[in-house]
Short mmCIF file of C-alpha atoms in Angstrom, two decimals:
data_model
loop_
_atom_site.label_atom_id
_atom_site.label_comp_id
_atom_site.label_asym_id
_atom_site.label_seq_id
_atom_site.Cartn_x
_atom_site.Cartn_y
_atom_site.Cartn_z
CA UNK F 119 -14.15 -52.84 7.44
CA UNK F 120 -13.94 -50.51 10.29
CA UNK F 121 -10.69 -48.13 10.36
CA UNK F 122 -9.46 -46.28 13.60
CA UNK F 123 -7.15 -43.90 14.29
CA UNK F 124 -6.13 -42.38 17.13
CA UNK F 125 -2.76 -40.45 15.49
CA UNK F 126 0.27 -39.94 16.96
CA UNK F 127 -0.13 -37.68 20.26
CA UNK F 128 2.14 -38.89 22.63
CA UNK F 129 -1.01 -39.34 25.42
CA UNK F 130 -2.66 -43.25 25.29
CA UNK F 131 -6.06 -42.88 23.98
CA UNK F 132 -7.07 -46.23 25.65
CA UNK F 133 -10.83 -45.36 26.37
CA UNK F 134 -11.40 -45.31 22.33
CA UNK F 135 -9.22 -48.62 21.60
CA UNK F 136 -10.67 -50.02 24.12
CA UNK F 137 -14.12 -49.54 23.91
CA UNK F 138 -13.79 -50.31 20.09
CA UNK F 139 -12.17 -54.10 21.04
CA UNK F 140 -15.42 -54.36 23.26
CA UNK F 141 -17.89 -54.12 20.74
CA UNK F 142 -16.24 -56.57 18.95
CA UNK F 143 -16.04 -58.76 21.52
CA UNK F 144 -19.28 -58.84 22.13
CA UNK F 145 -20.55 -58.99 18.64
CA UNK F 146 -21.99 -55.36 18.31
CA UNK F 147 -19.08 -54.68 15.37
CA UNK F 148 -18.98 -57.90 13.31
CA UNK F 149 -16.72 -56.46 10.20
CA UNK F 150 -13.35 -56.59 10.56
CA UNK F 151 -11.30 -53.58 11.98
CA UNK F 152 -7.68 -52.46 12.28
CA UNK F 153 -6.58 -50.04 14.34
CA UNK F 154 -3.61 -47.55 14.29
CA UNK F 155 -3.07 -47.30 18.28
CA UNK F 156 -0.49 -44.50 18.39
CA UNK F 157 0.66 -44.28 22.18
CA UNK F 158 -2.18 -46.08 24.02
CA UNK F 159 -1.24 -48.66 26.71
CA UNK F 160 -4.55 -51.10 25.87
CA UNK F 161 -3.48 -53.86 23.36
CA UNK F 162 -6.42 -54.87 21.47
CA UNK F 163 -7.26 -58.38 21.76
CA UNK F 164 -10.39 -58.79 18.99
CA UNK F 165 -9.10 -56.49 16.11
CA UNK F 166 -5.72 -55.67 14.53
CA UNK F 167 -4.00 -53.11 15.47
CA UNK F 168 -0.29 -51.47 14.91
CA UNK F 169 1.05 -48.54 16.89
CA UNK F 170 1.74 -46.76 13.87
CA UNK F 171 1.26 -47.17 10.32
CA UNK F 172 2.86 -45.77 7.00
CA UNK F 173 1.13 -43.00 4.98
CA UNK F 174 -0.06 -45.08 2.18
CA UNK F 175 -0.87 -47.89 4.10
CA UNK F 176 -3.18 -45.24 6.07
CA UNK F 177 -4.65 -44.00 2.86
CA UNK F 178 -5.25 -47.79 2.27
CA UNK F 179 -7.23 -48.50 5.07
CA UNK F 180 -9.04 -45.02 5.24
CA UNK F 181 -10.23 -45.80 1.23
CA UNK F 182 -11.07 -49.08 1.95
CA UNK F 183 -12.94 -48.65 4.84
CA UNK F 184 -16.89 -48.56 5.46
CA UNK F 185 -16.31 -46.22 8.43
CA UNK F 186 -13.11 -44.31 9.61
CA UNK F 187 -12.94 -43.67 13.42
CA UNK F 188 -10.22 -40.85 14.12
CA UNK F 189 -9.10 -38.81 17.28
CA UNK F 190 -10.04 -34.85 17.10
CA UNK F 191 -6.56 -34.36 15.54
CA UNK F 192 -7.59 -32.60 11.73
CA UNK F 193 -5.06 -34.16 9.69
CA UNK F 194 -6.78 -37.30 10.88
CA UNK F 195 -9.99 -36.33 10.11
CA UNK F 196 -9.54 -34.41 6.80
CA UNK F 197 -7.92 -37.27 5.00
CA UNK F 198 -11.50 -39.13 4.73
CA UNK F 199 -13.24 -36.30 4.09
CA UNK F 200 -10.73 -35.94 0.89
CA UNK F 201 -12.22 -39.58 -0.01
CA UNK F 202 -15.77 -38.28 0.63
CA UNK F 203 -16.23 -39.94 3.34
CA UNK F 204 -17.75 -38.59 6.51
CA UNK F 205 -15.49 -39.57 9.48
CA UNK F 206 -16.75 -40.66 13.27
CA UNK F 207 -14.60 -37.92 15.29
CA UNK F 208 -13.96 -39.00 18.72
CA UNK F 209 -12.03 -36.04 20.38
CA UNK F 210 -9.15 -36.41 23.02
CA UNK F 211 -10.83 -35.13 26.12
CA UNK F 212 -8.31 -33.36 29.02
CA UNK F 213 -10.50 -35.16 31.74
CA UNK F 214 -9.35 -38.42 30.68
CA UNK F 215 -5.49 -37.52 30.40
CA UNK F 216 -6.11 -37.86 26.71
CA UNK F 217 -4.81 -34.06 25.87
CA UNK F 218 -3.29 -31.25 27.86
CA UNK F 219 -6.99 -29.51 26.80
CA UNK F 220 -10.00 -29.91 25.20
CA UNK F 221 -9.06 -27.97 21.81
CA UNK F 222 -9.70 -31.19 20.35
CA UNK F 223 -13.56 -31.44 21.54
CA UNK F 224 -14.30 -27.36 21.09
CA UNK F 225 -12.64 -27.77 17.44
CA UNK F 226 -14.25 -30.70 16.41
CA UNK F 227 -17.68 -29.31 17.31
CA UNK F 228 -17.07 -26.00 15.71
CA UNK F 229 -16.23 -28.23 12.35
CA UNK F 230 -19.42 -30.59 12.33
CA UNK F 231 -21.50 -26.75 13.44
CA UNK F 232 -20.05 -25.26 10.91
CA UNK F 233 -19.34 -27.54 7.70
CA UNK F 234 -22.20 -30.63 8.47
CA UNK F 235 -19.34 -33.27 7.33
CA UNK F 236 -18.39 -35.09 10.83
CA UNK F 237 -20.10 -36.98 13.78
CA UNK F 238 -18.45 -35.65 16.53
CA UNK F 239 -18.90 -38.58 19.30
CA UNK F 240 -18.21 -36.40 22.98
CA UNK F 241 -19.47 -39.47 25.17
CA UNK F 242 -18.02 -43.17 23.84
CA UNK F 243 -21.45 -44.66 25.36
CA UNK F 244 -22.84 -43.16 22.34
CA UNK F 245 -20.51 -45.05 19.82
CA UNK F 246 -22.11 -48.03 19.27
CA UNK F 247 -25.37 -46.18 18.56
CA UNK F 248 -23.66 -44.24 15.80
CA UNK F 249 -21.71 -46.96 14.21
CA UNK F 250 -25.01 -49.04 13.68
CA UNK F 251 -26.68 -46.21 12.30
CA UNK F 252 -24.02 -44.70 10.31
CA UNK F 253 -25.43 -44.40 6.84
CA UNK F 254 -28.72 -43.16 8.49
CA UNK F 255 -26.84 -40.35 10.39
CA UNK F 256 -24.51 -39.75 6.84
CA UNK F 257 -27.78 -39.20 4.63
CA UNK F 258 -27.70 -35.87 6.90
CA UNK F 259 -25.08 -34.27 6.35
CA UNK F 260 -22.30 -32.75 3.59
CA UNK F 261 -20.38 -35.69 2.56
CA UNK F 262 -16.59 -34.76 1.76
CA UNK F 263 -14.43 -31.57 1.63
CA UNK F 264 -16.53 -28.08 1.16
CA UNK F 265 -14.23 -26.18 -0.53
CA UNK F 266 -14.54 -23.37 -2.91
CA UNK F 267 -12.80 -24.84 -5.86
CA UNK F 268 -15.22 -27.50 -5.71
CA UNK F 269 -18.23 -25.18 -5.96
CA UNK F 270 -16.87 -23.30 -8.72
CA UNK F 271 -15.89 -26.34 -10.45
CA UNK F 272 -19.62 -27.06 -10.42
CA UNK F 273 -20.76 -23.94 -11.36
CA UNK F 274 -18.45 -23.69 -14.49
CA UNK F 275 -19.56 -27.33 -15.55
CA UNK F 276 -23.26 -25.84 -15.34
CA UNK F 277 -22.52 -23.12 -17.06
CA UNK F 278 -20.63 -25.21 -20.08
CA UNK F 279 -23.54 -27.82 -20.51
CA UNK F 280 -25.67 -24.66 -20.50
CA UNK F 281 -23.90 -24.23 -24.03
CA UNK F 282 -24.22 -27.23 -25.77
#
């Protein structure tokens, strides 16, 4: 199953549901998918989709998903990373009425520079490419949360087995 996102900015973000609907449609994406539509105007007609959904129906769909589509917002993008999964990040873009800027974009790129743990998707052309190579682009990259705990957690257990 394929789980989007697009939060819950008050600005349709139309040219991701749509384009999403129109792989399905014509058989590029042949898993299932629900979306979470937020504000955008375009109804899907090949996958289910709610304007909004409840928090643990969210964490639902983002654990039981093979890949998790979100906007650039980071709430949306940090709650698969918490499952160790590495999210497709398809910013808001201002040139598309999408955003009042492009802090989503600039954000998002500085994350998947920086940590290796995102595919940030700046042109939706590209988004079929990426879905059907997924765990090809994934094998690439951090998978999950970098964070410090989790590094010293690691260490510690290194240094422990080193004892017995």
């Amino acid at each position: 199953m394929i789980f989007v996102t697009v939060g819950t900015h008050e600005q349709p973000f139309n040219r991701l549901v749509e384009y999403i609907d129109k792989l399905v449609e014509k058989g590029a994406i042949k898993e299932e998918v629900i979306m979470q539509i937020g504000y955008s105007t375009y109804e899907p007609k090949h996958c289910k989709s709610d304007k909004l959904i409840p928090y643990q129906q969210m964490v639902k769909n983002v654990q039981d998903a093979r890949i998790v589509i979100t906007h650039g917002g980071p709430a949306s993008f940090i709650m698969p990373l918490q499952f160790g999964k590495i999210p497709v990040v398809v910013p808001r873009q201002k040139k598309f009425n999408e955003h009042v800027n492009d802090h989503q974009l600039e954000f998002s790129e500085e994350v998947a520079k920086r940590q290796k743990n995102i595919i940030v998707v700046e042109d939706i052309e590209s988004l079929e490419k990426v879905i059907c190579d997924y765990e090809k682009l994934c094998a690439n990259l951090n998978d999950g949360v970098l964070s410090n705990n989790a590094k010293f957690n690691e260490e510690f257990k290194k240094i422990v087995d080193s004892l017995f």
